Amino acid sequence: NAGVTQTPKFQVLKTGQSMTLQCAQDMNHNSMYWYRQDPGMGLRLIYYSASEGTTDKGEVPNGYNVSRLNKREFSLRLESAAPSQTSVYFCASGLRGYNEQFFGPGTRLTVL
Amino acid sequence: ILNVEQSPQSLHVQEGDSTNFTCSFPSSNFYALHWYRWETAKSPEALFVMTLNGDEKKKGRISATLNTKEGYSYLYIKGSQPEDSATYLCAFRNSGNTPLVFGKGTRLSVIA
């Protein structure tokens, strides 16, 4: 079991460039999440997918789009990167109800 | 927007000291309260999922209590060790289908 995997681990972009962060889980979880972590801000939810075929905005969705490709995969796209999107991005997955979430290793993104 | 508050923001203790932190959350529509441990350069890992008022959970030297009526949870660490140094996050959920709302965390440093 690989758990939750994310690619890439590091990325540097120039302002205006686009990229997609990939996330996959092999635990047969219904729900998947994208968070960003900034100093002093904790984890903030960008988008989530409660089940395959559905996506919903979280606390900070502006500038991002997501795709729940299938039950395993949930990608996060930055169409036109901005320096304010410099952050560490974590993907997570879990079952509904009382169950815990499992986090990927994170992607450190710098936008110049 | 649900508000989850953690205090203190950071804490420095000597090895062998016992310590505790607080998580405050809305006391209405409670479903579950999670605690996560987050070491630097790693991903958050679940410590406890607490669901009932009065719950007490324990894992080694770490324990947690829950008061849903007044909207708070305490995390206790007995005899702190340098390897306990991490950020401790709490997260609140008001239903089985909604995402977790995370606090900003308490950063613990244990000095040998």
Short mmCIF file of C-alpha atoms in Angstrom, two decimals:
data_model
loop_
_atom_site.label_atom_id
_atom_site.label_comp_id
_atom_site.label_asym_id
_atom_site.label_seq_id
_atom_site.Cartn_x
_atom_site.Cartn_y
_atom_site.Cartn_z
CA ASN A 1 0.00 0.00 0.00
CA ALA A 2 1.51 3.29 -1.10
CA GLY A 3 -1.18 5.30 0.71
CA VAL A 4 -1.50 8.81 -0.72
CA THR A 5 1.06 9.81 -3.34
CA GLN A 6 1.67 13.24 -4.83
CA THR A 7 3.71 14.44 -7.78
CA PRO A 8 5.82 16.45 -8.17
CA LYS A 9 7.53 16.96 -4.80
CA PHE A 10 8.99 20.32 -5.79
CA GLN A 11 8.16 22.78 -8.55
CA VAL A 12 9.23 26.28 -9.50
CA LEU A 13 7.00 28.25 -11.85
CA LYS A 14 7.08 31.70 -13.34
CA THR A 15 4.08 33.99 -12.92
CA GLY A 16 1.44 33.11 -15.50
CA GLN A 17 2.57 29.54 -16.10
CA SER A 18 0.17 26.67 -15.58
CA MET A 19 0.64 23.29 -13.97
CA THR A 20 -1.24 20.33 -12.56
CA LEU A 21 -0.51 18.68 -9.23
CA GLN A 22 -1.33 15.00 -9.20
CA CYS A 23 -2.65 12.96 -6.29
CA ALA A 24 -3.54 9.30 -6.06
CA GLN A 25 -4.64 7.00 -3.25
CA ASP A 26 -4.86 3.23 -3.11
CA MET A 27 -7.00 2.87 0.01
CA ASN A 28 -10.37 2.86 -1.77
CA HIS A 29 -11.38 6.10 -0.04
CA ASN A 30 -14.46 7.98 -1.18
CA SER A 31 -13.30 11.46 -0.26
CA MET A 32 -10.24 13.37 -1.37
CA TYR A 33 -8.99 16.84 -0.44
CA TRP A 34 -6.50 19.50 -1.47
CA TYR A 35 -5.02 21.80 1.19
CA ARG A 36 -2.42 24.50 1.18
CA GLN A 37 -0.13 25.21 4.09
CA ASP A 38 1.27 28.68 4.66
CA PRO A 39 3.26 29.93 7.66
CA GLY A 40 0.96 30.85 10.54
CA MET A 41 -2.16 29.79 8.61
CA GLY A 42 -2.34 26.08 9.31
CA LEU A 43 -4.02 23.90 6.69
CA ARG A 44 -6.59 25.61 4.49
CA LEU A 45 -8.93 23.61 2.28
CA ILE A 46 -8.83 24.50 -1.42
CA TYR A 47 -11.24 21.96 -2.93
CA TYR A 48 -12.59 18.59 -1.98
CA SER A 49 -14.35 15.68 -3.60
CA ALA A 50 -16.80 13.78 -1.40
CA SER A 51 -17.14 11.03 -3.98
CA GLU A 52 -16.19 10.18 -7.52
CA GLY A 53 -17.85 12.64 -9.87
CA THR A 54 -18.35 15.45 -7.35
CA THR A 55 -16.18 18.39 -6.36
CA ASP A 56 -16.81 21.31 -4.02
CA LYS A 57 -15.04 24.53 -3.11
CA GLY A 58 -13.28 24.86 0.18
CA GLU A 59 -12.09 27.94 2.01
CA VAL A 60 -9.59 29.24 -0.61
CA PRO A 61 -10.60 28.02 -4.11
CA ASN A 62 -9.78 31.12 -6.18
CA GLY A 63 -7.11 30.51 -8.81
CA TYR A 64 -7.48 26.73 -8.75
CA ASN A 65 -9.45 24.03 -10.53
CA VAL A 66 -9.75 20.35 -9.71
CA SER A 67 -10.64 17.11 -11.45
CA ARG A 68 -11.71 13.88 -9.77
CA LEU A 69 -10.53 11.62 -12.58
CA ASN A 70 -11.70 8.40 -10.93
CA LYS A 71 -11.94 7.07 -7.40
CA ARG A 72 -8.16 6.95 -7.02
CA GLU A 73 -7.06 10.26 -8.53
CA PHE A 74 -7.72 13.91 -7.72
CA SER A 75 -5.72 16.59 -9.50
CA LEU A 76 -5.28 20.30 -8.75
CA ARG A 77 -4.63 22.74 -11.58
CA LEU A 78 -3.22 26.24 -11.47
CA GLU A 79 -4.18 27.88 -14.77
CA SER A 80 -2.13 31.04 -14.35
CA ALA A 81 0.19 30.85 -11.38
CA ALA A 82 0.68 33.87 -9.13
CA PRO A 83 3.30 34.50 -6.42
CA SER A 84 0.49 34.33 -3.83
CA GLN A 85 0.16 30.65 -4.71
CA THR A 86 3.64 29.89 -3.41
CA SER A 87 2.89 27.31 -0.75
CA VAL A 88 3.11 23.68 0.26
CA TYR A 89 0.20 21.69 -1.11
CA PHE A 90 -1.10 18.57 0.60
CA CYS A 91 -3.51 16.04 -0.80
CA ALA A 92 -5.50 13.88 1.61
CA SER A 93 -8.07 11.12 1.43
CA GLY A 94 -10.50 9.47 3.80
CA LEU A 95 -13.77 7.66 4.27
CA ARG A 96 -16.91 9.45 5.35
CA GLY A 97 -18.00 9.46 8.94
CA TYR A 98 -15.68 9.20 11.91
CA ASN A 99 -12.64 8.10 9.98
CA GLU A 100 -9.32 9.91 9.94
CA GLN A 101 -7.76 11.50 6.90
CA PHE A 102 -4.51 10.30 5.38
CA PHE A 103 -2.13 12.85 3.92
CA GLY A 104 0.30 12.72 1.03
CA PRO A 105 3.92 13.90 1.35
CA GLY A 106 3.21 17.38 -0.02
CA THR A 107 4.31 19.43 -3.03
CA ARG A 108 6.43 22.51 -2.42
CA LEU A 109 5.54 25.08 -5.08
CA THR A 110 7.35 28.36 -5.65
CA VAL A 111 5.97 30.95 -8.07
CA LEU A 112 8.46 33.61 -9.09
CA ILE B 1 -17.25 29.64 8.33
CA LEU B 2 -16.57 27.38 11.31
CA ASN B 3 -13.91 28.63 13.70
CA VAL B 4 -11.46 26.25 15.34
CA GLU B 5 -8.99 27.89 17.71
CA GLN B 6 -5.86 26.37 19.24
CA SER B 7 -3.78 27.71 22.06
CA PRO B 8 -1.04 28.38 22.69
CA GLN B 9 0.36 29.02 19.21
CA SER B 10 3.76 27.71 20.30
CA LEU B 11 5.30 26.18 23.37
CA HIS B 12 8.82 25.41 24.54
CA VAL B 13 9.24 22.87 27.34
CA GLN B 14 12.13 21.04 28.94
CA GLU B 15 12.57 17.32 28.46
CA GLY B 16 10.59 15.50 31.13
CA ASP B 17 8.00 18.27 31.58
CA SER B 18 4.34 17.50 31.09
CA THR B 19 2.31 19.87 28.97
CA ASN B 20 -1.13 20.42 27.50
CA PHE B 21 -2.79 22.41 24.73
CA THR B 22 -6.34 23.48 24.01
CA CYS B 23 -8.60 23.22 20.99
CA SER B 24 -11.86 25.23 20.94
CA PHE B 25 -14.62 24.50 18.46
CA PRO B 26 -18.33 25.27 17.94
CA SER B 27 -20.42 23.52 20.59
CA SER B 28 -23.45 23.16 18.31
CA ASN B 29 -23.77 20.47 15.61
CA PHE B 30 -20.81 18.45 16.85
CA TYR B 31 -19.88 15.32 14.92
CA ALA B 32 -16.19 14.59 15.56
CA LEU B 33 -12.94 16.14 16.74
CA HIS B 34 -9.60 14.93 15.36
CA TRP B 35 -6.06 15.42 16.64
CA TYR B 36 -3.09 15.17 14.26
CA ARG B 37 0.64 15.22 14.86
CA TRP B 38 2.73 16.99 12.22
CA GLU B 39 6.49 16.71 12.27
CA THR B 40 8.60 19.16 10.27
CA ALA B 41 9.08 18.09 6.62
CA LYS B 42 6.55 15.28 7.02
CA SER B 43 2.78 14.91 6.59
CA PRO B 44 0.18 15.16 9.36
CA GLU B 45 -0.63 11.83 11.00
CA ALA B 46 -3.78 11.10 12.97
CA LEU B 47 -3.50 10.71 16.74
CA PHE B 48 -7.12 10.50 17.85
CA VAL B 49 -10.66 10.73 16.54
CA MET B 50 -13.07 11.70 19.31
CA THR B 51 -16.81 11.51 18.95
CA LEU B 52 -18.56 11.44 22.33
CA ASN B 53 -18.77 14.03 25.08
CA GLY B 54 -16.47 12.95 27.88
CA ASP B 55 -14.29 10.82 25.59
CA GLU B 56 -10.77 10.22 26.81
CA LYS B 57 -8.22 8.65 24.48
CA LYS B 58 -4.63 7.63 25.15
CA LYS B 59 -1.66 6.60 23.03
CA GLY B 60 1.50 6.07 25.02
CA ARG B 61 2.34 9.33 26.81
CA ILE B 62 -0.21 11.33 24.83
CA SER B 63 -3.85 11.60 25.85
CA ALA B 64 -6.83 13.74 24.92
CA THR B 65 -10.17 14.69 26.45
CA LEU B 66 -13.32 16.04 24.88
CA ASN B 67 -16.09 18.35 26.12
CA THR B 68 -18.64 18.83 23.35
CA LYS B 69 -21.09 20.81 25.49
CA GLU B 70 -18.60 23.64 26.07
CA GLY B 71 -16.69 23.11 22.84
CA TYR B 72 -13.15 22.24 23.84
CA SER B 73 -10.62 19.42 23.79
CA TYR B 74 -7.32 19.13 25.64
CA LEU B 75 -4.24 17.25 24.45
CA TYR B 76 -1.82 16.18 27.18
CA ILE B 77 1.75 14.98 26.84
CA LYS B 78 3.29 13.39 29.91
CA GLY B 79 7.06 13.52 30.35
CA SER B 80 7.83 15.30 27.06
CA GLN B 81 10.69 13.95 24.96
CA PRO B 82 12.60 15.68 22.13
CA GLU B 83 10.86 13.37 19.63
CA ASP B 84 7.52 14.88 20.70
CA SER B 85 8.57 18.13 19.02
CA ALA B 86 5.99 18.74 16.31
CA THR B 87 2.93 20.79 15.47
CA TYR B 88 -0.28 19.41 16.93
CA LEU B 89 -3.39 20.11 14.91
CA CYS B 90 -6.99 19.69 15.90
CA ALA B 91 -9.79 19.48 13.35
CA PHE B 92 -13.56 19.71 13.75
CA ARG B 93 -16.32 18.14 11.75
CA ASN B 94 -20.04 18.95 12.04
CA SER B 95 -21.30 16.04 9.96
CA GLY B 96 -20.06 12.83 8.40
CA ASN B 97 -20.11 14.31 4.90
CA THR B 98 -18.44 17.66 5.45
CA PRO B 99 -14.68 18.26 5.38
CA LEU B 100 -12.59 18.74 8.49
CA VAL B 101 -11.93 22.31 9.59
CA PHE B 102 -8.41 22.58 10.98
CA GLY B 103 -7.07 24.88 13.66
CA LYS B 104 -3.75 26.62 13.06
CA GLY B 105 -1.95 24.25 15.38
CA THR B 106 0.25 24.38 18.47
CA ARG B 107 3.95 24.10 17.76
CA LEU B 108 5.74 22.20 20.53
CA SER B 109 9.50 22.27 20.99
CA VAL B 110 10.99 19.97 23.61
CA ILE B 111 14.46 21.00 24.70
CA ALA B 112 16.84 18.26 25.85
#
